[in-house]
PDB file of C-alpha atoms and ligand atoms in Angstrom:
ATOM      1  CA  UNK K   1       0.076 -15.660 -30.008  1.00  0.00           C
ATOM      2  CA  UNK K   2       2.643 -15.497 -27.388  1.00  0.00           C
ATOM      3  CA  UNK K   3       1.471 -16.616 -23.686  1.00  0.00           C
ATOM      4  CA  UNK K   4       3.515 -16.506 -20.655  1.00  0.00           C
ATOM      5  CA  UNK K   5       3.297 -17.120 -17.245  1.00  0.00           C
ATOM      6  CA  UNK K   6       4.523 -14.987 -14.218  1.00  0.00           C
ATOM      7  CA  UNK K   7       4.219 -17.024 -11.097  1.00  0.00           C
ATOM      8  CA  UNK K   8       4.502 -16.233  -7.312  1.00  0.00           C
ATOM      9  CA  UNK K   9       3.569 -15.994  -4.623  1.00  0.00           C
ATOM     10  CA  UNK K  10       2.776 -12.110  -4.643  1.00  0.00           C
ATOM     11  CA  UNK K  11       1.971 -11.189  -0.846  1.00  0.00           C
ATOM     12  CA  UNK K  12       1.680  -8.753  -1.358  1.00  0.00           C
ATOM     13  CA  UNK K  13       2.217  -7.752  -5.065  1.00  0.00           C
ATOM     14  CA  UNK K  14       4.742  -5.268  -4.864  1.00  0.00           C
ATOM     15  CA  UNK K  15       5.896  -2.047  -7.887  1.00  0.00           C
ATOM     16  CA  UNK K  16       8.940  -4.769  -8.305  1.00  0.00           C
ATOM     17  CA  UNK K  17       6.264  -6.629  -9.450  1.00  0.00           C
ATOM     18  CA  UNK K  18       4.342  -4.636 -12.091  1.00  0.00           C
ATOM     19  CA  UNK K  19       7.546  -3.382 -14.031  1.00  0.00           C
ATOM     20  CA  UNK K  20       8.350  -6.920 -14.966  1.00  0.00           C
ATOM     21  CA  UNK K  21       4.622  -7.358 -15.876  1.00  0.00           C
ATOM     22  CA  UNK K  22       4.795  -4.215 -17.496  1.00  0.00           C
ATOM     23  CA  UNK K  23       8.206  -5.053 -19.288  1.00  0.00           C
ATOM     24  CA  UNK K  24       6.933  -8.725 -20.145  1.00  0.00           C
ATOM     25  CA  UNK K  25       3.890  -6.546 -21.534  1.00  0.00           C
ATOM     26  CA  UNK K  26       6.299  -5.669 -24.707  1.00  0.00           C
ATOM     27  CA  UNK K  27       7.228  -9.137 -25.031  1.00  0.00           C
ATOM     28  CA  UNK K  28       4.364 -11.299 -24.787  1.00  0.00           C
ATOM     29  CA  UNK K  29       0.643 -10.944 -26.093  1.00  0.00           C
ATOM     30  CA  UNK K  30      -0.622 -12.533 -22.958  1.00  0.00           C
ATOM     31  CA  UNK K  31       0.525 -12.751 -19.450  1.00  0.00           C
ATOM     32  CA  UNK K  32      -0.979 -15.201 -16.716  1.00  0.00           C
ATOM     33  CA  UNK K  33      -0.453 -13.634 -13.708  1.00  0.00           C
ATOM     34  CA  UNK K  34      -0.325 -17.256 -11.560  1.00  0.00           C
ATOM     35  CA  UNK K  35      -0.508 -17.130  -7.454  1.00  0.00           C
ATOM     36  CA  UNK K  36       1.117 -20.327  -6.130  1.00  0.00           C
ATOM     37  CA  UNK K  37      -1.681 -21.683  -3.103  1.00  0.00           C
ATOM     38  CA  UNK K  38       1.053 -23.266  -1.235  1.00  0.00           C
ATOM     39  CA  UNK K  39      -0.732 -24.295   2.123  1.00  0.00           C
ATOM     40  CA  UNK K  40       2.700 -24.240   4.331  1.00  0.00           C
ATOM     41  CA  UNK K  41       3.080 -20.885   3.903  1.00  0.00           C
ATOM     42  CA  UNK K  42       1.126 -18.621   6.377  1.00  0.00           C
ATOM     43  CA  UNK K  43       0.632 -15.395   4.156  1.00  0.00           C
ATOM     44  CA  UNK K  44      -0.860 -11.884   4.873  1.00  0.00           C
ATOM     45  CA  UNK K  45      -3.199 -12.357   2.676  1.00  0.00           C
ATOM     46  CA  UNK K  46      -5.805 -14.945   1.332  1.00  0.00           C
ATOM     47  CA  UNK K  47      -5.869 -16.123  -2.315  1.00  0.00           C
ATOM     48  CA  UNK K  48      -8.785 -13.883  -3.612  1.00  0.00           C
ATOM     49  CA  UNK K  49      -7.176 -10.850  -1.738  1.00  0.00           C
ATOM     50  CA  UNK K  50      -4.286 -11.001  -3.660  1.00  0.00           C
ATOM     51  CA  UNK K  51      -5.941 -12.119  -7.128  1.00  0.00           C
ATOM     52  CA  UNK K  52      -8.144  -9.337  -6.099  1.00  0.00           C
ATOM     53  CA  UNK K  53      -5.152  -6.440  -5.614  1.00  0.00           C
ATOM     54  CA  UNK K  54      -3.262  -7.728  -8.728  1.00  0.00           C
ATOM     55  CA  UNK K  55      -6.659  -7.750 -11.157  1.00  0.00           C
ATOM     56  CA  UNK K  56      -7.110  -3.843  -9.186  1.00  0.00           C
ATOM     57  CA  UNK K  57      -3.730  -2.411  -9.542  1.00  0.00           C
ATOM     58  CA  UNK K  58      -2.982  -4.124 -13.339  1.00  0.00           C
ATOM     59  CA  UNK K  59      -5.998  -2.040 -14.443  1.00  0.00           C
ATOM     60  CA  UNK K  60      -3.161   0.886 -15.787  1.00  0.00           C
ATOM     61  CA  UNK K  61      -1.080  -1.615 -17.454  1.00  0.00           C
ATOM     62  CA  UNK K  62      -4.167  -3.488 -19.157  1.00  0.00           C
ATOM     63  CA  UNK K  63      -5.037  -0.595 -21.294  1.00  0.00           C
ATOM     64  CA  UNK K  64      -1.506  -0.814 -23.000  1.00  0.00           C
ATOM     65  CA  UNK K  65      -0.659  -3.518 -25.589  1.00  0.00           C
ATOM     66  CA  UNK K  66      -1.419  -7.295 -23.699  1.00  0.00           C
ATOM     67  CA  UNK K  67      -3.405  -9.345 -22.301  1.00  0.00           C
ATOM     68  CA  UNK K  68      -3.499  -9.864 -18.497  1.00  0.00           C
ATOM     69  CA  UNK K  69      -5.070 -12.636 -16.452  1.00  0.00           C
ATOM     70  CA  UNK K  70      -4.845 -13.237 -13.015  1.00  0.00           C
ATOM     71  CA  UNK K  71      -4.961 -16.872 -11.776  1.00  0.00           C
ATOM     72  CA  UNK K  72      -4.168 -19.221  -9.093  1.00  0.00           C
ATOM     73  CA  UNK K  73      -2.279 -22.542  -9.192  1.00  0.00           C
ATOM     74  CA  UNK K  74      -1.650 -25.320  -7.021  1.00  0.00           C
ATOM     75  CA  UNK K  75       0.907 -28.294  -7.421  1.00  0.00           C
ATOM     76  CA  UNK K  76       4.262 -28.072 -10.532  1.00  0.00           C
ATOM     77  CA  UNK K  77       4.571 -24.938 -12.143  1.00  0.00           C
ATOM     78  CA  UNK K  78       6.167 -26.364 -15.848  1.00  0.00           C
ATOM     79  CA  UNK K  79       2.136 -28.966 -15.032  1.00  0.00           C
ATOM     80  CA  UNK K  80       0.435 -25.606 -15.043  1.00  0.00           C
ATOM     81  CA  UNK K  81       1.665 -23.962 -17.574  1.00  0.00           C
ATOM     82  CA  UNK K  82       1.610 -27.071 -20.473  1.00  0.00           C
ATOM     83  CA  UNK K  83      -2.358 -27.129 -19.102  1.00  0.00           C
ATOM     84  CA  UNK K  84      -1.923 -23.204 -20.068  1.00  0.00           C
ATOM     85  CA  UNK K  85      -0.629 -24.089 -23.065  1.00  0.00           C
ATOM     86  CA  UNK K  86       2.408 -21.095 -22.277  1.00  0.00           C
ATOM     87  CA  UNK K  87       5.027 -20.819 -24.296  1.00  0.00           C
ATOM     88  CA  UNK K  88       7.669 -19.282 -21.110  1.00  0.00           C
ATOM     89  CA  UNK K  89       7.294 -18.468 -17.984  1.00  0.00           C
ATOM     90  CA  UNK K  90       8.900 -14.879 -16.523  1.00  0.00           C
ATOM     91  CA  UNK K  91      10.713 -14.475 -13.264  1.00  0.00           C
ATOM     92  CA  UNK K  92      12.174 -11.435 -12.040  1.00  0.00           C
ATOM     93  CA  UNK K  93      16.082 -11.402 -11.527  1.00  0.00           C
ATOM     94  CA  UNK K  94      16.942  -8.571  -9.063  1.00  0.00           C
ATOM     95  CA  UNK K  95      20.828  -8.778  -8.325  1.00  0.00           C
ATOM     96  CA  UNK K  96      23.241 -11.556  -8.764  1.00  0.00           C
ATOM     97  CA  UNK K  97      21.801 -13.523  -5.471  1.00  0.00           C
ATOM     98  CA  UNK K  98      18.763 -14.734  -6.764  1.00  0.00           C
ATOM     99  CA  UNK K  99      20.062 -15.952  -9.825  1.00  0.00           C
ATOM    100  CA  UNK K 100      21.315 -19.035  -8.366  1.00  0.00           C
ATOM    101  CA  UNK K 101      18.255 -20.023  -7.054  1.00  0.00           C
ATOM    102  CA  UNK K 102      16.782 -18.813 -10.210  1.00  0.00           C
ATOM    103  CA  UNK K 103      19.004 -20.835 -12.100  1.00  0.00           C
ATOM    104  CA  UNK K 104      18.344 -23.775 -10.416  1.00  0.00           C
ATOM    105  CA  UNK K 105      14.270 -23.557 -10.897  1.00  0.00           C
ATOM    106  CA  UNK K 106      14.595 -23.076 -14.467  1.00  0.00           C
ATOM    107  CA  UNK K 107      17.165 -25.832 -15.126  1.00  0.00           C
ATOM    108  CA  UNK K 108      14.442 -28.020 -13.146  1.00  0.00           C
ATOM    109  CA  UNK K 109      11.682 -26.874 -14.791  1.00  0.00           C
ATOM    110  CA  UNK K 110      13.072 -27.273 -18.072  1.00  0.00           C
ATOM    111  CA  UNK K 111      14.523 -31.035 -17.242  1.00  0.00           C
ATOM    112  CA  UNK K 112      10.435 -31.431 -16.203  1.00  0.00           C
ATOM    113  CA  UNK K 113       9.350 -29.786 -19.380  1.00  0.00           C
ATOM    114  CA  UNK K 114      11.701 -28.675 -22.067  1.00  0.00           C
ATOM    115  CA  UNK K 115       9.189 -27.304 -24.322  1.00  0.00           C
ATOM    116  CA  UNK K 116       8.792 -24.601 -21.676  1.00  0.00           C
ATOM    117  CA  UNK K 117      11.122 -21.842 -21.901  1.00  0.00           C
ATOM    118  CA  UNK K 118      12.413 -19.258 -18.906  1.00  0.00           C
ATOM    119  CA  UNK K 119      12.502 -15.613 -19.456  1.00  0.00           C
ATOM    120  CA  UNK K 120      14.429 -13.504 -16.718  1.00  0.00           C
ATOM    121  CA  UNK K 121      13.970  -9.845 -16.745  1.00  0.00           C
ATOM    122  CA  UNK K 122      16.076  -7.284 -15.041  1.00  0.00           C
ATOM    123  CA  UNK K 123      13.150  -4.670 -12.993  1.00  0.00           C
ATOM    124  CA  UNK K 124      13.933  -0.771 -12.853  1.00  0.00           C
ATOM    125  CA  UNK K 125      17.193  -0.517 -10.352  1.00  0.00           C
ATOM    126  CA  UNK K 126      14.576   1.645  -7.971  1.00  0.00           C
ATOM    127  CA  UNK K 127      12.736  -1.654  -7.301  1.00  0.00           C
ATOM    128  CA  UNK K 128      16.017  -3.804  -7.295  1.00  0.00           C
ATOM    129  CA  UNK K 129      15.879  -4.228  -3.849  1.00  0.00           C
ATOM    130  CA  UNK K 130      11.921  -4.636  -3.380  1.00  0.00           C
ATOM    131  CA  UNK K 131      10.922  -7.848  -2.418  1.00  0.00           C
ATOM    132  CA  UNK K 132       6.853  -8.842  -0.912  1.00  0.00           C
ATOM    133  CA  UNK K 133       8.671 -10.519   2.503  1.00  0.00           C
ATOM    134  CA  UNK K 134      11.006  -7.238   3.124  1.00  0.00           C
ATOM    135  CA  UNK K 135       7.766  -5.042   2.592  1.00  0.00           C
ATOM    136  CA  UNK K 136       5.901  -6.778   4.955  1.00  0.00           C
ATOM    137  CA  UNK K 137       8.601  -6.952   7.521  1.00  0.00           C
ATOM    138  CA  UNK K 138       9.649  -2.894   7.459  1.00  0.00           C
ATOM    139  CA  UNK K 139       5.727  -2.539   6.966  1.00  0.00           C
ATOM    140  CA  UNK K 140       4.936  -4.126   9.986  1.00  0.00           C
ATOM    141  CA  UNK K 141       7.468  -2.646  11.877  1.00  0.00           C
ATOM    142  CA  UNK K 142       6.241   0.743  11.341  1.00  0.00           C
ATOM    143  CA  UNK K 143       7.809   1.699   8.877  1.00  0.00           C
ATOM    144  CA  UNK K 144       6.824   3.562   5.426  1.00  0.00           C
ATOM    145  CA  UNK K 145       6.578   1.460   2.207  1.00  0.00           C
ATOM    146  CA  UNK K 146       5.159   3.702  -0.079  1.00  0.00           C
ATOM    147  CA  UNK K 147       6.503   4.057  -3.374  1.00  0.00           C
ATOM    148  CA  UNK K 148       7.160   0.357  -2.602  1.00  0.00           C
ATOM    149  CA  UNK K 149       3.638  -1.058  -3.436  1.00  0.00           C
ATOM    150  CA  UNK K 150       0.524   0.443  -5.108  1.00  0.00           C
ATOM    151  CA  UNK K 151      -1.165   2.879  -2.897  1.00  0.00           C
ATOM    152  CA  UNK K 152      -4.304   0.696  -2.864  1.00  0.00           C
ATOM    153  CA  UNK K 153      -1.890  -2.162  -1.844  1.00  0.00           C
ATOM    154  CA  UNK K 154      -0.713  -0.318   1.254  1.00  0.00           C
ATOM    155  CA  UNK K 155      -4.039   0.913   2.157  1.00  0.00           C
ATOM    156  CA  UNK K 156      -5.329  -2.937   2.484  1.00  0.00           C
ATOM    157  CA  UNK K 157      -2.363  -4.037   4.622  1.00  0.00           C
ATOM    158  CA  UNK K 158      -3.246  -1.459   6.762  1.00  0.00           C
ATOM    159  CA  UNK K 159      -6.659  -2.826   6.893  1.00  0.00           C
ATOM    160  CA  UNK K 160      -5.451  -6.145   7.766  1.00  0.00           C
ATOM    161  CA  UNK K 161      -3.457  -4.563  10.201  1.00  0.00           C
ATOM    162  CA  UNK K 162      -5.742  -2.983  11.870  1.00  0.00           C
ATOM    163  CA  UNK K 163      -4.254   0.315  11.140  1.00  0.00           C
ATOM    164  CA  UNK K 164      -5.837   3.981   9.848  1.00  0.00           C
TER     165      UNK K 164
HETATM  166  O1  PNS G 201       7.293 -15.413  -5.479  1.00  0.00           O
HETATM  167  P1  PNS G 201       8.079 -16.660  -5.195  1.00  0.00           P
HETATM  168  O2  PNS G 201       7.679 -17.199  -3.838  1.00  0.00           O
HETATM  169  O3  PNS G 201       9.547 -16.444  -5.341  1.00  0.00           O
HETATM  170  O4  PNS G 201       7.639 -17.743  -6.309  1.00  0.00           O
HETATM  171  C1  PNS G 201       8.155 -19.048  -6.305  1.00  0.00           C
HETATM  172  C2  PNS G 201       7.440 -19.966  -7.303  1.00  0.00           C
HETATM  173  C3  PNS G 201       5.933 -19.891  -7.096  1.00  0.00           C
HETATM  174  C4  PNS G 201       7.757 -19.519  -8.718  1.00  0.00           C
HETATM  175  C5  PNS G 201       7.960 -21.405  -7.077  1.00  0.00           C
HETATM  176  O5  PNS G 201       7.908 -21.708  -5.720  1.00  0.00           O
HETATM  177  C6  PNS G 201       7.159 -22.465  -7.842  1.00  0.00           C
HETATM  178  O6  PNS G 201       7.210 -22.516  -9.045  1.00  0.00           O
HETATM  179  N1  PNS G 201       6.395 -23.285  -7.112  1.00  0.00           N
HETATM  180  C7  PNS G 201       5.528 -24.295  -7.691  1.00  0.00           C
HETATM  181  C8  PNS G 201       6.008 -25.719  -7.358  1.00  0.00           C
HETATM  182  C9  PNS G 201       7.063 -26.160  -8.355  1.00  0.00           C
HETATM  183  O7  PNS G 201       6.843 -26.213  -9.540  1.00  0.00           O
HETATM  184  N2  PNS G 201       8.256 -26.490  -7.806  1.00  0.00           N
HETATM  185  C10 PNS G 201       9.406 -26.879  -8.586  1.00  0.00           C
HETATM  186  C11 PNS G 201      10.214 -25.668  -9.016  1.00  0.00           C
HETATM  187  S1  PNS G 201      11.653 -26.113  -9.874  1.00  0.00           S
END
């Protein structure tokens, strides 16, 4: 049994998002979906809204071939994910600038736990430039991100929002 862990901060949890849980899917018997609760960060939405929207809109993929859990962590990721007893965790590499940071994270985390491996996976290139912050931003400033996040996703930042 293969378990892995997909961390984030997913505010919101964007398509970007499911294709690498969707392409992990073929990898991996399990995935852990895992929200970082970092308390600096001032986020759109709360920590059961967004385990909430991830468990909703990972209903399609579910049916498929692995398991999918939705969790939320606090403190080191390589901590969680021994406790987990995961064998990798999965980042998403969009284009060659977030590979350095990228890099950098998984070098750490593997210095911190070197039984834990790093899988990056490339998304769809219609998602390569999708990111939660840049949704938020063009969402808030009126304009349209759908195709960008599940439908259900966009209808509860417009709740949030205050908007029909
Ligand atoms: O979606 P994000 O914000 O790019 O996810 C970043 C995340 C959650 C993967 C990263 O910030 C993280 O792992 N934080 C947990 C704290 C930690 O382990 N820090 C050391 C990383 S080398």
């Amino acid at each position: 049994m293969r378990r892995a862990i997909f961390p984030g901060s997913f505010d919101p949890v964007t398509n970007g998002h499911l294709d690498i849980i969707e392409r992990g899917c073929k990898l991996f018997d399990e995935i852990i979906i895992a929200i970082l609760v970092n308390p600096e960060k001032k986020p759109m939405f709360t920590i059961d809204e967004r385990r909430e929207m991830i468990a909703e809109v990972v209903m399609s993929i579910k049916q498929n071939q692995c398991r999918l859990l939705v969790e939320d962590f606090r403190g080191l990721l390589v901590q969680y994910a021994v406790e987990r007893s995961a064998d990798a965790i999965v980042r998403g590499i969009r284009a060659i600038s977030d590979y350095e940071y990228e890099l950098q994270m998984a070098l750490m985390n593997r210095r911190l736990e070197p039984r834990i491996e790093t899988v990056f996976m490339m998304p769809a290139e219609v998602y390569s430039y999708v990111s939660s912050r840049l949704v938020k931003e063009v969402f808030l400033l009126g304009g349209s991100v759908e195709g960008l996040v599940p439908p259900s996703v966009e209808e509860r930042m417009r709740k949030k929002n205050g908007l029909k």
